[in-house]
Amino acid sequence: MSRTLAEWLSYQEHVNVRSIELGLDRVRAVWERMGAAAPARHVIAVGGTNGKGSTVAMLEAVLQAAGRRVGCYTSPHLLRYNERIRIDGHDADDEALIASFERIEAARGDLPLTYFEFGTLAALDLFTRADLDVAVLEVGLGGRLDAVNIIDADVAVITTVDLDHMDWLGPDRDSIGREKAGIARAERPAIVGELDPPIGLLDALAANGAQVEQAGADFRWEREAGGWRWWHRDGTALSLPDPTLAAPVQYANAAAAVAALHALRKALPIEPTAFEAGLRTASVPARLQSLGGEPALIVDVGHNPQAARALAEWLDTRPGGRVHAVYGALADKDVAGVIKALGARIHHWHLAGLERDTPRGLPGEALAEELQLALPGARFDVHADVHGALEAARGTAQRGDRILAFGSFFVAAAVLAESRS
């Protein structure tokens, strides 16, 4: 009897004793057994610590505005697993995913695959059947040994490099940058979206033989009245509308997306009007997403210090009432770094335990200990879950204040689910 999608996902969570198992040999062997067809005529891989999802969304929107047929693979999801695989703007349906998982299971034999590797293979499998112009693949953890890296991308994008997943990727930005550089290929463009990337990233890209295009050197951008302007060293210039996605960092993500498509311009020409239309319409949930209400509720998936610094910058550019944080985190995150980045901008912390959502979730009490060490004197309450923290924030906040729910995809998912119920 065929499994339902929920049954398949439960099976994948338990079929491998390791939830994370970096390495390409197993997943590549299964992909080769499945035929290893090209997922699209052109492939863009997007890696980095933060900004990947937003960059993918902008690439997708511009390509669709240009009339291209595009598939996108992202992770993790917020409300439905189907969100991870989109074809021509639509989430994959249950039937397509189930059929793909059945093909993967038949091909893998006794080779163990992780939950993420099943999903990556399903995306590639469905893309090969969809006659795509472009596949945009978001890299998961790291790059060099991530399952997505079995595909040779025509263009690689590395958005940012910062401290995250250090147990797997290394203790500093140089080490992490070397891992992320692994998605680039020799004699193919590698877009570096950061103005001050680590030397380890640049050295590894040079060793790979990639054609590096770096923000601030090979392309740059500047805000101007009514939008922003993008330049390339070859003389190309575009006047573009402000991205729909909030936060100042989205200009850097948009500039990297434009640079990636510019690198493909000979094989995949894009009219300036498509760039304009795509940036006006690109959206992705839980990236400083306003859910309205009074007090206003904003939800974001920021979960590491770099993302928290971006949140702080956004708050500084949007003065308003007091900010009440609904915050939950996973055990492998730099909680102290996140708290210090936001600091006194937060009037009151409502700390949500996530241990009921995932074995990796931190209890609220553990968050409280970190908060008291990182920010002595901070106001806070501890709650068993996100629902309790959100209700408390709504009860504490006054008219004109803001509630910022962030810290993990589990926090964002719970808030979005409640807002839709």
Short mmCIF file of C-alpha atoms in Angstrom, two decimals:
data_model
loop_
_atom_site.label_atom_id
_atom_site.label_comp_id
_atom_site.label_asym_id
_atom_site.label_seq_id
_atom_site.Cartn_x
_atom_site.Cartn_y
_atom_site.Cartn_z
CA MET A 1 0.00 0.00 0.00
CA SER A 2 1.34 3.43 -0.94
CA ARG A 3 2.35 5.75 1.89
CA THR A 4 0.78 9.16 2.34
CA LEU A 5 3.07 12.19 2.22
CA ALA A 6 2.99 12.42 6.03
CA GLU A 7 3.93 8.75 6.29
CA TRP A 8 6.80 9.20 3.84
CA LEU A 9 8.17 12.14 5.83
CA SER A 10 7.93 10.20 9.09
CA TYR A 11 9.71 7.27 7.44
CA GLN A 12 12.51 9.55 6.21
CA GLU A 13 13.04 10.96 9.69
CA HIS A 14 13.77 7.47 11.06
CA VAL A 15 15.29 5.46 8.19
CA ASN A 16 18.74 6.96 8.87
CA VAL A 17 20.03 7.09 12.44
CA ARG A 18 21.79 10.38 11.60
CA SER A 19 19.66 13.46 10.99
CA ILE A 20 22.68 15.18 9.39
CA GLU A 21 25.30 13.22 7.45
CA LEU A 22 27.47 15.38 5.27
CA GLY A 23 29.01 13.83 2.17
CA LEU A 24 28.12 13.33 -1.48
CA ASP A 25 28.94 9.69 -2.20
CA ARG A 26 25.63 8.16 -1.11
CA VAL A 27 23.31 10.78 -2.56
CA ARG A 28 25.30 10.96 -5.80
CA ALA A 29 25.14 7.17 -6.18
CA VAL A 30 21.35 7.21 -5.81
CA TRP A 31 21.03 10.11 -8.27
CA GLU A 32 23.12 8.22 -10.82
CA ARG A 33 20.91 5.16 -10.41
CA MET A 34 17.95 7.45 -11.17
CA GLY A 35 19.58 8.58 -14.42
CA ALA A 36 21.24 11.82 -13.27
CA ALA A 37 19.49 13.91 -15.90
CA ALA A 38 20.06 17.67 -15.88
CA PRO A 39 17.43 19.36 -13.66
CA ALA A 40 17.16 22.31 -16.08
CA ARG A 41 18.87 23.97 -19.00
CA HIS A 42 20.57 26.33 -16.55
CA VAL A 43 21.25 25.92 -12.81
CA ILE A 44 21.90 28.57 -10.18
CA ALA A 45 23.04 27.42 -6.73
CA VAL A 46 22.55 29.84 -3.82
CA GLY A 47 24.58 29.33 -0.64
CA GLY A 48 25.51 31.46 2.34
CA THR A 49 24.75 31.95 6.01
CA ASN A 50 21.83 34.34 5.60
CA GLY A 51 19.90 35.80 2.68
CA LYS A 52 19.57 32.59 0.66
CA GLY A 53 15.77 32.37 0.72
CA SER A 54 15.32 36.02 -0.20
CA THR A 55 17.85 35.76 -3.03
CA VAL A 56 16.11 32.66 -4.40
CA ALA A 57 12.76 34.46 -4.25
CA MET A 58 14.13 37.43 -6.20
CA LEU A 59 15.72 35.18 -8.83
CA GLU A 60 12.46 33.30 -9.22
CA ALA A 61 10.38 36.48 -9.55
CA VAL A 62 12.68 38.05 -12.15
CA LEU A 63 12.88 34.85 -14.19
CA GLN A 64 9.11 34.43 -14.15
CA ALA A 65 8.66 38.06 -15.17
CA ALA A 66 10.98 37.30 -18.10
CA GLY A 67 8.74 34.43 -19.17
CA ARG A 68 11.16 31.69 -18.11
CA ARG A 69 10.01 28.39 -16.66
CA VAL A 70 11.74 28.07 -13.30
CA GLY A 71 11.95 25.55 -10.48
CA CYS A 72 13.07 26.44 -6.96
CA TYR A 73 14.27 24.23 -4.13
CA THR A 74 14.48 25.75 -0.64
CA SER A 75 14.54 24.55 2.95
CA PRO A 76 13.33 24.34 5.60
CA HIS A 77 9.60 24.86 5.11
CA LEU A 78 7.30 26.85 7.35
CA LEU A 79 3.81 25.33 7.20
CA ARG A 80 3.84 22.59 4.53
CA TYR A 81 6.64 20.40 3.26
CA ASN A 82 5.39 21.10 -0.29
CA GLU A 83 6.77 24.66 0.02
CA ARG A 84 10.30 23.29 -0.48
CA ILE A 85 9.79 22.48 -4.16
CA ARG A 86 8.16 25.01 -6.51
CA ILE A 87 7.70 24.65 -10.24
CA ASP A 88 6.51 27.61 -12.28
CA GLY A 89 5.43 29.36 -9.08
CA HIS A 90 3.42 26.46 -7.65
CA ASP A 91 4.28 24.20 -4.72
CA ALA A 92 4.71 20.53 -5.57
CA ASP A 93 1.55 18.58 -4.79
CA ASP A 94 1.38 15.52 -2.55
CA GLU A 95 0.98 13.08 -5.43
CA ALA A 96 4.09 14.30 -7.24
CA LEU A 97 6.17 14.14 -4.07
CA ILE A 98 4.96 10.65 -3.20
CA ALA A 99 5.74 9.36 -6.69
CA SER A 100 9.22 10.86 -6.48
CA PHE A 101 9.89 9.36 -3.05
CA GLU A 102 8.84 5.97 -4.41
CA ARG A 103 11.35 6.32 -7.25
CA ILE A 104 14.08 7.35 -4.81
CA GLU A 105 13.32 4.43 -2.49
CA ALA A 106 13.47 1.98 -5.39
CA ALA A 107 16.84 3.38 -6.49
CA ARG A 108 18.60 3.68 -3.16
CA GLY A 109 18.67 -0.03 -2.26
CA ASP A 110 20.56 -0.32 1.02
CA LEU A 111 22.17 3.14 0.81
CA PRO A 112 21.03 5.29 3.77
CA LEU A 113 19.68 8.76 3.03
CA THR A 114 18.80 11.57 5.41
CA TYR A 115 15.51 13.48 5.42
CA PHE A 116 17.23 16.38 3.64
CA GLU A 117 18.80 14.11 1.03
CA PHE A 118 15.42 12.55 0.19
CA GLY A 119 14.04 16.04 -0.32
CA THR A 120 16.96 17.18 -2.45
CA LEU A 121 16.66 14.15 -4.72
CA ALA A 122 12.90 14.65 -4.98
CA ALA A 123 13.43 18.26 -6.10
CA LEU A 124 15.97 17.24 -8.73
CA ASP A 125 13.77 14.37 -9.90
CA LEU A 126 10.69 16.57 -10.27
CA PHE A 127 12.69 19.30 -12.00
CA THR A 128 14.01 16.86 -14.62
CA ARG A 129 10.40 16.07 -15.54
CA ALA A 130 9.26 19.71 -15.76
CA ASP A 131 11.15 21.04 -18.83
CA LEU A 132 12.67 23.95 -16.91
CA ASP A 133 14.67 26.84 -18.27
CA VAL A 134 16.28 27.42 -14.87
CA ALA A 135 16.57 25.50 -11.60
CA VAL A 136 17.43 27.62 -8.56
CA LEU A 137 18.81 25.44 -5.78
CA GLU A 138 19.22 26.71 -2.23
CA VAL A 139 22.15 25.03 -0.52
CA GLY A 140 21.43 23.59 2.91
CA LEU A 141 24.21 23.25 5.48
CA GLY A 142 27.56 24.56 4.24
CA GLY A 143 28.14 23.82 0.58
CA ARG A 144 31.03 21.55 -0.29
CA LEU A 145 29.43 18.45 1.24
CA ASP A 146 25.78 19.49 0.98
CA ALA A 147 23.53 17.19 -1.09
CA VAL A 148 22.70 20.01 -3.53
CA ASN A 149 26.36 20.01 -4.57
CA ILE A 150 25.99 16.85 -6.65
CA ILE A 151 24.76 19.24 -9.34
CA ASP A 152 27.26 21.41 -11.22
CA ALA A 153 25.77 24.89 -11.11
CA ASP A 154 26.26 27.26 -14.03
CA VAL A 155 26.40 30.13 -11.52
CA ALA A 156 27.06 29.95 -7.78
CA VAL A 157 25.92 32.70 -5.39
CA ILE A 158 27.37 33.04 -1.89
CA THR A 159 25.26 35.66 -0.14
CA THR A 160 27.02 36.08 3.23
CA VAL A 161 29.39 34.17 5.50
CA ASP A 162 29.01 34.34 9.27
CA LEU A 163 29.19 32.13 12.34
CA ASP A 164 26.54 29.39 12.25
CA HIS A 165 26.59 25.57 12.26
CA MET A 166 30.12 25.81 13.65
CA ASP A 167 30.15 22.19 14.87
CA TRP A 168 29.92 21.14 11.22
CA LEU A 169 31.60 23.91 9.26
CA GLY A 170 34.43 25.20 11.41
CA PRO A 171 35.18 27.72 14.17
CA ASP A 172 35.57 30.95 12.17
CA ARG A 173 34.44 32.80 9.05
CA ASP A 174 37.44 31.63 7.04
CA SER A 175 36.69 27.96 7.70
CA ILE A 176 33.00 28.41 7.00
CA GLY A 177 33.77 30.40 3.84
CA ARG A 178 35.94 27.58 2.51
CA GLU A 179 33.06 25.15 2.94
CA LYS A 180 30.59 27.46 1.21
CA ALA A 181 32.99 28.03 -1.69
CA GLY A 182 32.60 24.35 -2.60
CA ILE A 183 29.44 25.03 -4.63
CA ALA A 184 31.44 26.97 -7.25
CA ARG A 185 32.88 25.31 -10.34
CA ALA A 186 35.99 25.98 -12.36
CA GLU A 187 35.62 28.60 -15.11
CA ARG A 188 32.05 29.36 -14.04
CA PRO A 189 30.82 32.53 -12.32
CA ALA A 190 30.76 32.72 -8.53
CA ILE A 191 28.89 35.74 -7.19
CA VAL A 192 30.08 36.96 -3.77
CA GLY A 193 27.34 39.16 -2.34
CA GLU A 194 29.22 40.44 0.71
CA LEU A 195 31.31 43.62 0.70
CA ASP A 196 33.77 42.20 3.23
CA PRO A 197 33.92 38.44 2.65
CA PRO A 198 36.38 36.27 4.57
CA ILE A 199 39.72 35.56 2.94
CA GLY A 200 39.04 31.84 3.31
CA LEU A 201 36.09 32.14 0.93
CA LEU A 202 38.05 34.08 -1.69
CA ASP A 203 41.07 31.79 -1.44
CA ALA A 204 38.91 28.67 -1.87
CA LEU A 205 37.08 30.16 -4.85
CA ALA A 206 40.42 30.98 -6.46
CA ALA A 207 41.64 27.43 -5.80
CA ASN A 208 38.43 26.12 -7.42
CA GLY A 209 39.20 28.16 -10.52
CA ALA A 210 35.88 29.97 -10.30
CA GLN A 211 35.27 33.29 -12.07
CA VAL A 212 34.69 35.45 -9.00
CA GLU A 213 32.45 38.50 -9.20
CA GLN A 214 32.54 40.34 -5.88
CA ALA A 215 30.20 42.99 -4.56
CA GLY A 216 31.91 46.35 -4.32
CA ALA A 217 34.53 45.39 -6.91
CA ASP A 218 32.90 43.77 -9.93
CA PHE A 219 29.39 45.02 -9.24
CA ARG A 220 27.97 47.58 -6.86
CA TRP A 221 24.75 49.32 -5.93
CA GLU A 222 23.61 52.60 -4.49
CA ARG A 223 20.31 53.83 -3.13
CA GLU A 224 18.78 56.76 -4.96
CA ALA A 225 15.52 58.67 -4.93
CA GLY A 226 12.68 56.32 -5.78
CA GLY A 227 14.78 53.16 -5.83
CA TRP A 228 18.38 52.06 -6.32
CA ARG A 229 20.96 51.69 -9.07
CA TRP A 230 23.07 48.63 -9.97
CA TRP A 231 26.34 48.81 -11.92
CA HIS A 232 28.70 46.19 -13.33
CA ARG A 233 32.34 46.75 -14.23
CA ASP A 234 31.49 45.97 -17.89
CA GLY A 235 29.47 49.20 -18.03
CA THR A 236 26.01 47.71 -17.56
CA ALA A 237 23.76 49.84 -15.34
CA LEU A 238 20.19 49.34 -14.19
CA SER A 239 17.84 51.68 -12.33
CA LEU A 240 15.62 49.47 -10.21
CA PRO A 241 12.68 49.80 -7.80
CA ASP A 242 13.12 49.17 -4.11
CA PRO A 243 12.71 45.47 -3.26
CA THR A 244 9.33 44.58 -1.81
CA LEU A 245 11.13 42.57 0.85
CA ALA A 246 11.88 44.69 3.90
CA ALA A 247 15.24 45.32 5.64
CA PRO A 248 18.27 47.20 4.33
CA VAL A 249 20.15 43.92 3.72
CA GLN A 250 17.72 43.06 0.92
CA TYR A 251 19.52 45.49 -1.39
CA ALA A 252 22.64 43.31 -1.11
CA ASN A 253 20.57 40.18 -1.79
CA ALA A 254 18.89 41.85 -4.77
CA ALA A 255 22.26 43.02 -6.12
CA ALA A 256 23.64 39.47 -5.91
CA ALA A 257 20.56 38.10 -7.69
CA VAL A 258 20.95 40.67 -10.48
CA ALA A 259 24.66 39.81 -10.75
CA ALA A 260 23.87 36.08 -11.06
CA LEU A 261 21.46 36.68 -13.94
CA HIS A 262 23.87 39.16 -15.54
CA ALA A 263 26.49 36.40 -15.53
CA LEU A 264 24.08 34.26 -17.58
CA ARG A 265 23.13 37.08 -19.94
CA LYS A 266 24.51 35.50 -23.13
CA ALA A 267 22.76 32.17 -22.65
CA LEU A 268 19.72 33.59 -20.84
CA PRO A 269 19.05 37.24 -21.73
CA ILE A 270 16.75 39.15 -19.38
CA GLU A 271 15.11 42.45 -20.28
CA PRO A 272 15.45 45.35 -17.77
CA THR A 273 11.66 45.43 -17.41
CA ALA A 274 11.76 41.86 -16.01
CA PHE A 275 14.24 42.93 -13.32
CA GLU A 276 11.94 45.80 -12.41
CA ALA A 277 8.79 43.66 -12.31
CA GLY A 278 10.46 40.83 -10.40
CA LEU A 279 11.83 43.03 -7.64
CA ARG A 280 8.43 44.64 -7.21
CA THR A 281 6.71 41.28 -6.72
CA ALA A 282 9.30 39.01 -5.03
CA SER A 283 8.11 37.80 -1.66
CA VAL A 284 9.02 35.11 0.83
CA PRO A 285 7.21 34.43 4.12
CA ALA A 286 8.65 35.33 7.52
CA ARG A 287 11.30 37.76 6.33
CA LEU A 288 10.31 40.77 8.39
CA GLN A 289 6.73 39.95 7.39
CA SER A 290 4.14 42.26 8.87
CA LEU A 291 1.00 40.49 10.04
CA GLY A 292 -0.76 43.71 11.03
CA GLY A 293 -2.81 44.10 14.15
CA GLU A 294 -2.54 46.48 17.08
CA PRO A 295 0.04 46.26 18.45
CA ALA A 296 1.72 45.39 15.15
CA LEU A 297 3.11 41.86 14.79
CA ILE A 298 6.24 41.21 12.71
CA VAL A 299 7.67 37.72 12.11
CA ASP A 300 11.17 36.84 10.94
CA VAL A 301 13.27 33.66 10.69
CA GLY A 302 16.47 35.37 11.86
CA HIS A 303 18.28 32.86 14.07
CA ASN A 304 21.97 33.78 14.25
CA PRO A 305 23.98 36.89 15.18
CA GLN A 306 24.32 38.14 11.61
CA ALA A 307 20.56 37.92 11.11
CA ALA A 308 20.01 39.60 14.48
CA ARG A 309 22.26 42.48 13.42
CA ALA A 310 20.11 42.86 10.31
CA LEU A 311 17.01 42.96 12.51
CA ALA A 312 18.67 45.59 14.68
CA GLU A 313 19.49 47.70 11.62
CA TRP A 314 15.90 47.42 10.43
CA LEU A 315 14.56 48.49 13.84
CA ASP A 316 16.91 51.46 13.85
CA THR A 317 15.54 52.59 10.48
CA ARG A 318 11.93 52.12 11.65
CA PRO A 319 11.57 54.07 14.90
CA GLY A 320 8.33 53.46 16.71
CA GLY A 321 6.93 52.19 19.97
CA ARG A 322 8.55 49.72 22.32
CA VAL A 323 9.56 46.33 20.91
CA HIS A 324 8.38 43.12 22.60
CA ALA A 325 10.32 40.05 21.43
CA VAL A 326 8.86 36.56 21.13
CA TYR A 327 12.06 34.54 20.94
CA GLY A 328 12.81 30.83 20.68
CA ALA A 329 16.01 29.08 19.60
CA LEU A 330 17.64 25.76 18.86
CA ALA A 331 20.41 24.34 21.01
CA ASP A 332 23.15 24.72 18.40
CA LYS A 333 22.60 28.48 17.93
CA ASP A 334 24.58 31.38 19.37
CA VAL A 335 21.83 32.66 21.62
CA ALA A 336 24.09 35.11 23.43
CA GLY A 337 25.26 36.58 20.12
CA VAL A 338 21.66 37.09 18.99
CA ILE A 339 20.67 38.74 22.26
CA LYS A 340 23.68 41.06 22.30
CA ALA A 341 23.04 42.13 18.71
CA LEU A 342 19.56 43.36 19.59
CA GLY A 343 20.40 44.54 23.09
CA ALA A 344 18.40 47.40 24.54
CA ARG A 345 16.23 47.69 21.43
CA ILE A 346 14.03 45.02 23.02
CA HIS A 347 11.82 46.36 25.82
CA HIS A 348 10.62 42.94 26.99
CA TRP A 349 11.65 39.38 26.06
CA HIS A 350 8.99 36.66 25.95
CA LEU A 351 11.07 33.49 25.82
CA ALA A 352 9.44 30.46 24.20
CA GLY A 353 10.54 26.88 24.81
CA LEU A 354 10.93 24.85 21.62
CA GLU A 355 11.70 21.44 23.13
CA ARG A 356 8.17 20.23 22.31
CA ASP A 357 8.69 21.13 18.64
CA THR A 358 12.06 19.49 18.04
CA PRO A 359 14.68 17.56 20.02
CA ARG A 360 17.05 20.41 19.18
CA GLY A 361 14.80 23.02 20.80
CA LEU A 362 15.95 24.95 23.86
CA PRO A 363 13.62 25.18 26.88
CA GLY A 364 12.60 28.67 27.92
CA GLU A 365 14.58 28.35 31.15
CA ALA A 366 17.79 27.80 29.19
CA LEU A 367 17.07 30.92 27.12
CA ALA A 368 16.52 32.86 30.34
CA GLU A 369 19.93 31.84 31.64
CA GLU A 370 21.58 33.01 28.42
CA LEU A 371 19.65 36.27 28.46
CA GLN A 372 20.61 37.11 32.03
CA LEU A 373 24.30 36.52 31.24
CA ALA A 374 24.27 38.40 27.93
CA LEU A 375 21.98 41.26 28.93
CA PRO A 376 21.81 41.69 32.72
CA GLY A 377 18.72 43.52 33.86
CA ALA A 378 16.68 42.67 30.77
CA ARG A 379 12.93 42.27 31.32
CA PHE A 380 11.70 38.79 30.45
CA ASP A 381 9.10 36.08 30.98
CA VAL A 382 9.48 32.36 30.29
CA HIS A 383 6.80 30.38 28.43
CA ALA A 384 6.33 26.73 27.58
CA ASP A 385 5.77 27.38 23.88
CA VAL A 386 5.42 30.03 21.19
CA HIS A 387 1.65 30.33 21.66
CA GLY A 388 2.08 31.23 25.33
CA ALA A 389 4.84 33.71 24.57
CA LEU A 390 2.80 35.40 21.85
CA GLU A 391 -0.27 35.68 24.05
CA ALA A 392 1.82 37.21 26.83
CA ALA A 393 3.39 39.70 24.45
CA ARG A 394 -0.04 40.76 23.23
CA GLY A 395 -1.14 41.20 26.83
CA THR A 396 1.90 43.27 27.76
CA ALA A 397 2.33 45.46 24.68
CA GLN A 398 0.51 48.75 24.48
CA ARG A 399 -1.00 50.58 21.53
CA GLY A 400 1.79 51.77 19.25
CA ASP A 401 4.22 49.08 20.40
CA ARG A 402 5.52 46.29 18.15
CA ILE A 403 5.83 42.55 18.67
CA LEU A 404 8.80 40.93 16.92
CA ALA A 405 8.55 37.12 16.73
CA PHE A 406 11.84 35.58 15.63
CA GLY A 407 14.69 33.20 16.40
CA SER A 408 13.81 29.98 14.59
CA PHE A 409 11.73 28.65 11.74
CA PHE A 410 9.68 26.91 14.45
CA VAL A 411 8.79 30.29 15.98
CA ALA A 412 7.85 31.74 12.59
CA ALA A 413 5.82 28.67 11.67
CA ALA A 414 3.82 28.77 14.90
CA VAL A 415 3.06 32.47 14.55
CA LEU A 416 2.07 32.18 10.88
CA ALA A 417 -0.13 29.17 11.59
CA GLU A 418 -1.91 31.03 14.37
CA SER A 419 -2.40 34.11 12.21
CA ARG A 420 -4.11 32.00 9.52
CA SER A 421 -6.38 30.09 11.89
#
